[in-house]
Amino acid sequence: MRVGLFVTCLVDMMRPSVGFSTLQLLERAGCEVVVPPTQTCCGQPAWNSGADTHCQDLARKVIDTFLEFDYVVVPSGSCAGMIRNHYPEALKDDHTYHSRALSLAKKTYELTQFLVEIAHATEFSAKYKASACYHDSCSCLRELSVREAPRQLLAKVEGLELKPLKDSDVCCGFGGLFSVKYPEISERMADDKISDAKDTDSSLVIGPDLGCLLHLAGRAARRGETLKFRHIAEVLANCPHPSIGEGT
Amino acid sequence: MTQNPRAFREASKQAVHDPRLKQALGRIKGHFQLARRFASSDFPDFEALRDQGAAIREHSITHLQPLLAEFEKSVTSRGGKVHWARDAAEARQVVIEILKRSGARRVTKGKSMVSEEIGLNDALQAHGIEPIETDLGEYIIQLRHEPPSHIIAPAFHLNKEDVAETFRGAHRNLDPSRDLSERSALVSEARTMLRAAFEGADAGITGANFLTAREGAALIVTNEGNGDLTRLLPRTHIVVTGIEKVVPDLNAASVLLRLLTRSATGQPITSYVSVMSGPHSPELSDGPREFHVVLVDNGRTRLLGTPAQEALRCIRCAACLNHCPIYGAVGGHAYGATYPGPIGAALNPNLLGISQAHHHPNASTFCGRCAEVCPVKIPLPTIMRYWRAREYAAGLPPLSNRAGLGLWAFAAKRPQLYRLITKLASRILKRLSRDGRIHALPLAGGWFAIRDLPEPEGKTFMEQLKSS
């Protein structure tokens, strides 16, 4: 199984350890993993801003880069959702690329969903001693219907006690450019999420999307909270890196 | 209170820091979300019902002309009269003419969002006609000279202490020593005032939840019974509603009723469902002498054929507001428009113009909860994104935003350049970090207003991969 790894722009620049963890997990799941060096961004900021032409240009590049693989795996619900749900819509008037967008959409998966449903790999002998809660990203939940896969994977992590998070289907307030356009609303939503996480007595919040995690970790740091944040790939791959925002 | 959608940013900033509003909005979960969840899971197959409802509404809005023609014919054959209003001004004029002709001076009103949309109350007052809102929430905000903050619970932004204060200020005969700390005391105080209003009203105005083409009937759902007293007691009854409310027949309306009440308040059915189908006939003892239906377009047909058309399916249950984290943080007034929340974000750019209402479709994280609960499956985030694209195409976002996006896209389309920029940026960000985070950066005020930026590793993934 030849898998193209789309690391995403945020992981590339802000948290490469998520990319390496993902690479490791995919290889251990028996995939032949290729990281195309010409990848950049999926174009979501443009799409969500209504800048359709920019988005279409980037979508065509991603399609050209990744169409050759059996599967494309993304350690992010929102970028995977962009490719799966919005590329075909963005390119609906492009006769050449619309059908390509559809076939890329069909083989693109968010990491946890791919591991559980396609690679049938759930054993990674991961260890992490902590009580933690899981923050579903809205894209995972509602764009990709990914809910059970991450929980199934985390249940196998030795030492990890996963506590149910109240209102786990409610947005954390990131929303890409929303977080900078309406910081005060975003703040309220982050604070609600952080309080709910603290109420579970967890020391760690695990999530599938780096965007949510940078936003929540950044807000928690500003508030002086001790809560830690990690991407699920890092937890599953025993990533030795300090948690997000703990320095290097 | 003037409505200004352009001031959303400032208004929402104030709203999130208002502790009383926070307390009031804190009731959304218990009051609406859980109620809807229980009601929808109690129903044997709510998903199938949603599909059925969506299909009925889609059929209705794509067959408006024949359905409305049939509706008019049916109403006329029962002795009622249908009036057509292209916009808000025409709608106000039609209502005022009917009222003047019948010599009405005092008018009771059932809750109607279309009446808010067209600014009816101010117009009535300007013509010496006194409107009295009879829905409890609507009555309270009328006393406070405020617009509704919620589609089905107009005074949802208020706590019971606010209501007690309002009554003490407005009801001159209220004994200052009377205890108004309980909800029931507030209701009974309002009832006393409203009884007199019902008895003295010359005309009644209601909205409509649905219009049925075959029967020529208008339906409303209420829990207080005020709708029936408004429509039955006075000699003249005027229904003011949007043209999109029409459905083929009572059977279709009954499917939508099941969806509406469960999605709105979580009730299997409201206390009252009133079917209003014309003036009273000789064999009936009560009912109005005159029955008028004012059908308001006000931009609705303009939506037909656009990617925002599905917004016309809306049955105004407010489930999207109740599940929207943005609405839940800022409340309805911050939007500065009749329709707040996700449905407002879908409707307002058409109703008010995109340059007026541009904040509304932007004030969303696209979390998708609104579409998930919408009883008629309106793809609300898709419609909001469409409005953002219209806004962008019209050159409305600030130049700095568009230039920023343009530069970023320019680089993202050129992998080599992109690699170089991210490599540099990653190093600079690393240098600027203290204690694992960056506290501030120029040109990134929005991010750093409320949060830090976690420290990056300093070398990009691509860089590290190449050297590994």
XYZ file of C-alpha atoms in Angstrom, chain B residues 137-461:
325
model
C -41.134 37.437 25.829
C -42.113 39.834 23.088
C -44.217 41.859 25.563
C -41.207 42.193 27.887
C -38.864 43.425 25.187
C -41.516 45.778 23.855
C -41.636 47.390 27.294
C -37.843 47.639 27.195
C -37.804 49.051 23.648
C -35.494 46.262 22.566
C -35.531 43.990 19.518
C -35.836 40.244 20.104
C -32.534 38.489 20.773
C -33.738 35.048 19.714
C -36.114 33.791 17.048
C -38.433 31.840 19.351
C -37.501 33.239 22.756
C -37.299 36.990 22.203
C -36.301 37.832 25.783
C -33.828 35.003 26.198
C -31.048 37.484 26.989
C -32.846 38.491 30.183
C -32.902 36.908 33.619
C -36.030 36.930 35.743
C -34.602 39.766 37.838
C -34.360 41.871 34.669
C -37.996 41.102 33.902
C -39.122 42.064 37.403
C -37.242 45.353 37.045
C -38.879 45.965 33.677
C -42.382 45.385 35.046
C -41.758 47.638 38.026
C -40.635 50.377 35.671
C -43.471 50.016 33.165
C -46.577 48.896 35.098
C -47.763 51.989 36.900
C -50.370 50.217 39.032
C -47.968 47.593 40.297
C -47.735 47.549 44.092
C -44.049 48.140 44.941
C -44.234 45.614 47.773
C -45.420 42.815 45.478
C -43.026 39.870 45.361
C -41.874 39.270 41.782
C -39.012 36.920 42.532
C -40.776 33.857 41.142
C -41.409 33.168 37.502
C -45.093 32.462 38.214
C -45.533 35.915 39.764
C -44.087 37.508 36.639
C -46.399 35.500 34.405
C -49.464 36.411 36.420
C -48.495 40.090 36.404
C -48.122 39.991 32.606
C -51.405 38.121 32.260
C -53.282 40.821 34.170
C -51.949 43.488 31.853
C -52.519 41.459 28.694
C -56.128 40.447 29.484
C -57.138 44.062 29.291
C -55.290 44.459 26.026
C -57.057 41.471 24.463
C -60.454 42.832 25.470
C -59.801 46.259 24.031
C -58.127 45.312 20.758
C -59.635 46.416 17.427
C -57.459 44.135 15.350
C -55.021 41.271 15.810
C -51.825 40.643 13.890
C -50.036 37.300 13.885
C -47.346 35.692 11.840
C -47.575 32.180 10.407
C -45.417 29.138 10.850
C -46.839 27.562 7.707
C -49.318 28.430 4.987
C -51.072 25.507 3.363
C -51.868 26.023 -0.300
C -54.687 23.500 -0.660
C -56.699 24.551 2.388
C -55.761 28.238 2.303
C -54.870 28.038 5.977
C -52.208 29.711 8.099
C -50.819 27.763 11.067
C -49.214 29.079 14.204
C -47.778 27.271 17.189
C -47.842 28.889 20.616
C -47.506 27.802 24.208
C -49.267 30.692 25.857
C -52.550 30.761 23.986
C -51.969 34.402 23.115
C -52.140 33.590 19.430
C -55.745 32.443 19.677
C -56.821 35.454 21.717
C -55.086 37.725 19.223
C -56.674 36.205 16.157
C -60.159 35.380 17.474
C -61.280 38.300 19.628
C -60.856 41.388 17.409
C -62.962 41.995 14.307
C -59.977 42.061 12.017
C -57.201 39.508 11.832
C -54.109 40.129 9.728
C -51.520 37.432 9.096
C -48.164 38.913 8.081
C -45.671 36.400 6.827
C -43.028 35.542 4.249
C -43.951 34.009 0.911
C -41.613 31.072 1.557
C -43.797 29.758 4.382
C -46.169 28.071 1.948
C -46.340 24.258 1.777
C -48.630 22.092 -0.348
C -51.199 21.024 2.260
C -52.005 20.228 5.874
C -50.362 16.811 5.582
C -47.071 18.449 4.651
C -47.524 20.975 7.442
C -48.097 18.199 9.970
C -44.754 16.592 9.088
C -43.065 19.955 9.552
C -44.894 20.556 12.830
C -43.389 17.400 14.265
C -39.951 18.657 13.288
C -40.534 22.240 14.329
C -41.602 21.760 17.926
C -39.057 19.035 18.649
C -36.236 21.071 17.139
C -37.313 24.295 18.797
C -38.336 23.592 22.387
C -38.080 19.813 22.428
C -41.844 19.484 22.735
C -43.639 16.723 20.828
C -46.275 19.370 20.203
C -46.851 22.887 21.502
C -49.734 23.700 23.845
C -51.636 25.290 20.989
C -51.558 24.743 17.253
C -53.912 27.190 15.594
C -55.187 26.614 12.091
C -56.518 29.882 10.730
C -58.488 29.600 7.585
C -60.579 32.657 7.033
C -63.159 34.988 8.608
C -65.849 33.465 10.762
C -68.704 31.884 8.892
C -72.399 32.258 9.849
C -72.410 28.874 11.602
C -69.519 29.808 13.907
C -69.961 31.937 16.989
C -66.505 33.436 17.090
C -63.654 34.448 14.856
C -62.767 37.652 13.034
C -65.040 39.374 10.539
C -62.148 40.175 8.281
C -59.241 37.871 7.481
C -56.201 39.244 5.643
C -52.934 37.573 4.706
C -50.039 39.850 3.813
C -47.397 37.897 1.905
C -44.013 39.545 2.094
C -41.243 38.941 -0.419
C -38.619 41.409 0.829
C -35.752 39.825 -1.097
C -36.821 36.205 -0.810
C -37.301 35.576 -4.526
C -33.877 37.127 -5.076
C -32.382 34.089 -3.324
C -33.979 31.636 -5.736
C -31.458 30.148 -8.121
C -28.480 31.194 -5.988
C -26.315 28.869 -3.844
C -28.055 30.412 -0.817
C -31.509 29.327 -1.978
C -31.775 26.519 0.566
C -31.913 29.117 3.341
C -35.529 29.628 2.247
C -36.345 26.162 3.578
C -36.003 27.546 7.114
C -38.936 26.927 9.462
C -37.575 29.290 12.160
C -37.141 26.709 14.902
C -33.923 28.363 16.142
C -32.122 25.049 16.655
C -29.146 26.514 14.768
C -28.970 29.432 17.195
C -29.327 27.138 20.170
C -26.421 24.976 19.058
C -24.168 27.731 17.749
C -21.190 28.393 20.034
C -20.904 31.926 18.669
C -24.540 32.745 19.400
C -24.085 31.091 22.788
C -21.194 33.446 23.552
C -22.548 36.750 22.251
C -26.348 36.388 22.248
C -28.682 37.815 19.648
C -28.356 41.572 20.015
C -24.677 41.663 19.025
C -25.696 40.698 15.488
C -27.606 43.946 15.112
C -30.207 42.333 12.868
C -33.611 40.672 13.132
C -32.223 37.208 12.450
C -29.166 36.310 14.552
C -27.033 33.171 14.592
C -26.371 30.821 11.686
C -29.708 31.381 9.950
C -29.084 35.121 10.188
C -25.649 34.585 8.660
C -27.358 32.809 5.772
C -30.212 35.313 5.306
C -28.849 38.723 6.276
C -26.351 39.281 3.452
C -29.327 39.055 1.075
C -31.777 40.899 3.297
C -29.471 43.749 4.331
C -26.730 43.634 1.692
C -23.350 41.947 2.035
C -21.547 45.174 2.916
C -23.933 45.651 5.866
C -24.037 42.063 7.059
C -20.546 40.843 6.135
C -19.653 39.990 9.730
C -22.455 37.461 10.093
C -21.188 34.779 7.686
C -17.663 35.411 8.956
C -18.560 34.967 12.605
C -18.444 31.194 12.367
C -15.751 28.596 12.896
C -17.606 26.351 10.417
C -17.973 23.883 13.264
C -21.036 22.509 11.504
C -23.258 21.986 14.522
C -25.972 24.193 13.008
C -26.307 22.039 9.914
C -26.249 18.932 12.065
C -29.369 19.974 13.988
C -31.262 21.814 11.253
C -34.600 20.015 10.898
C -34.774 20.748 7.175
C -31.087 20.156 6.492
C -30.053 23.608 5.340
C -26.304 23.468 4.599
C -25.672 26.564 6.699
C -21.831 26.598 6.636
C -21.896 26.112 2.850
C -24.190 29.119 2.504
C -22.026 31.198 4.849
C -18.991 30.328 2.759
C -20.850 31.364 -0.364
C -21.441 34.787 1.180
C -17.750 35.023 2.101
C -16.904 34.326 -1.538
C -19.343 37.030 -2.629
C -17.769 39.401 -0.126
C -14.280 38.563 -1.383
C -15.266 38.870 -5.027
C -16.742 42.296 -4.296
C -13.417 43.395 -2.806
C -14.995 44.078 0.576
C -12.484 42.525 3.011
C -9.815 45.015 4.130
C -6.904 45.401 1.731
C -4.497 44.107 4.383
C -6.428 40.809 4.587
C -6.601 40.373 0.839
C -2.948 41.301 0.361
C -1.906 38.921 3.124
C -3.892 36.102 1.614
C -2.514 36.918 -1.846
C 1.101 36.839 -0.645
C 0.571 33.615 1.247
C -1.056 31.983 -1.800
C 1.709 33.278 -4.067
C 4.279 31.496 -1.885
C 2.192 28.370 -1.318
C 1.950 27.875 -5.065
C 5.780 27.925 -5.324
C 7.184 25.070 -3.218
C 10.827 26.215 -3.371
C 10.027 29.739 -2.302
C 7.625 28.350 0.306
C 10.337 26.081 1.759
C 12.695 29.039 2.066
C 10.120 31.263 3.768
C 8.960 28.608 6.230
C 12.571 27.738 7.045
C 13.309 31.358 7.890
C 10.043 31.919 9.707
C 10.521 28.821 11.794
C 13.970 29.994 12.899
C 12.808 33.509 13.680
C 9.843 32.258 15.698
C 12.136 29.950 17.617
C 14.490 32.846 18.399
C 11.609 34.977 19.645
C 10.310 32.307 22.004
C 10.619 32.567 25.772
C 9.582 29.738 28.115
C 8.254 27.672 25.254
C 6.115 30.386 23.753
C 5.960 33.672 21.930
C 4.085 36.431 23.718
C 3.596 38.927 20.898
C 4.448 39.563 17.272
C 3.881 42.539 15.003
C 0.929 42.252 12.560
C -0.551 39.386 14.545
C -2.607 41.315 17.071
C -5.640 39.090 16.550
C -3.787 35.980 17.642
C -1.880 37.533 20.517
C -4.839 39.519 21.875
C -5.879 36.535 23.944
C -3.254 33.833 23.585
C 0.433 33.060 23.207
C 1.930 31.081 20.356
C 3.567 27.805 21.336
C 7.227 27.676 20.343
C 8.019 25.901 17.072
C 10.862 23.404 16.859
C 12.982 25.772 14.794
C 13.447 23.533 11.797
C 10.568 22.614 9.523
C 9.471 19.051 8.977
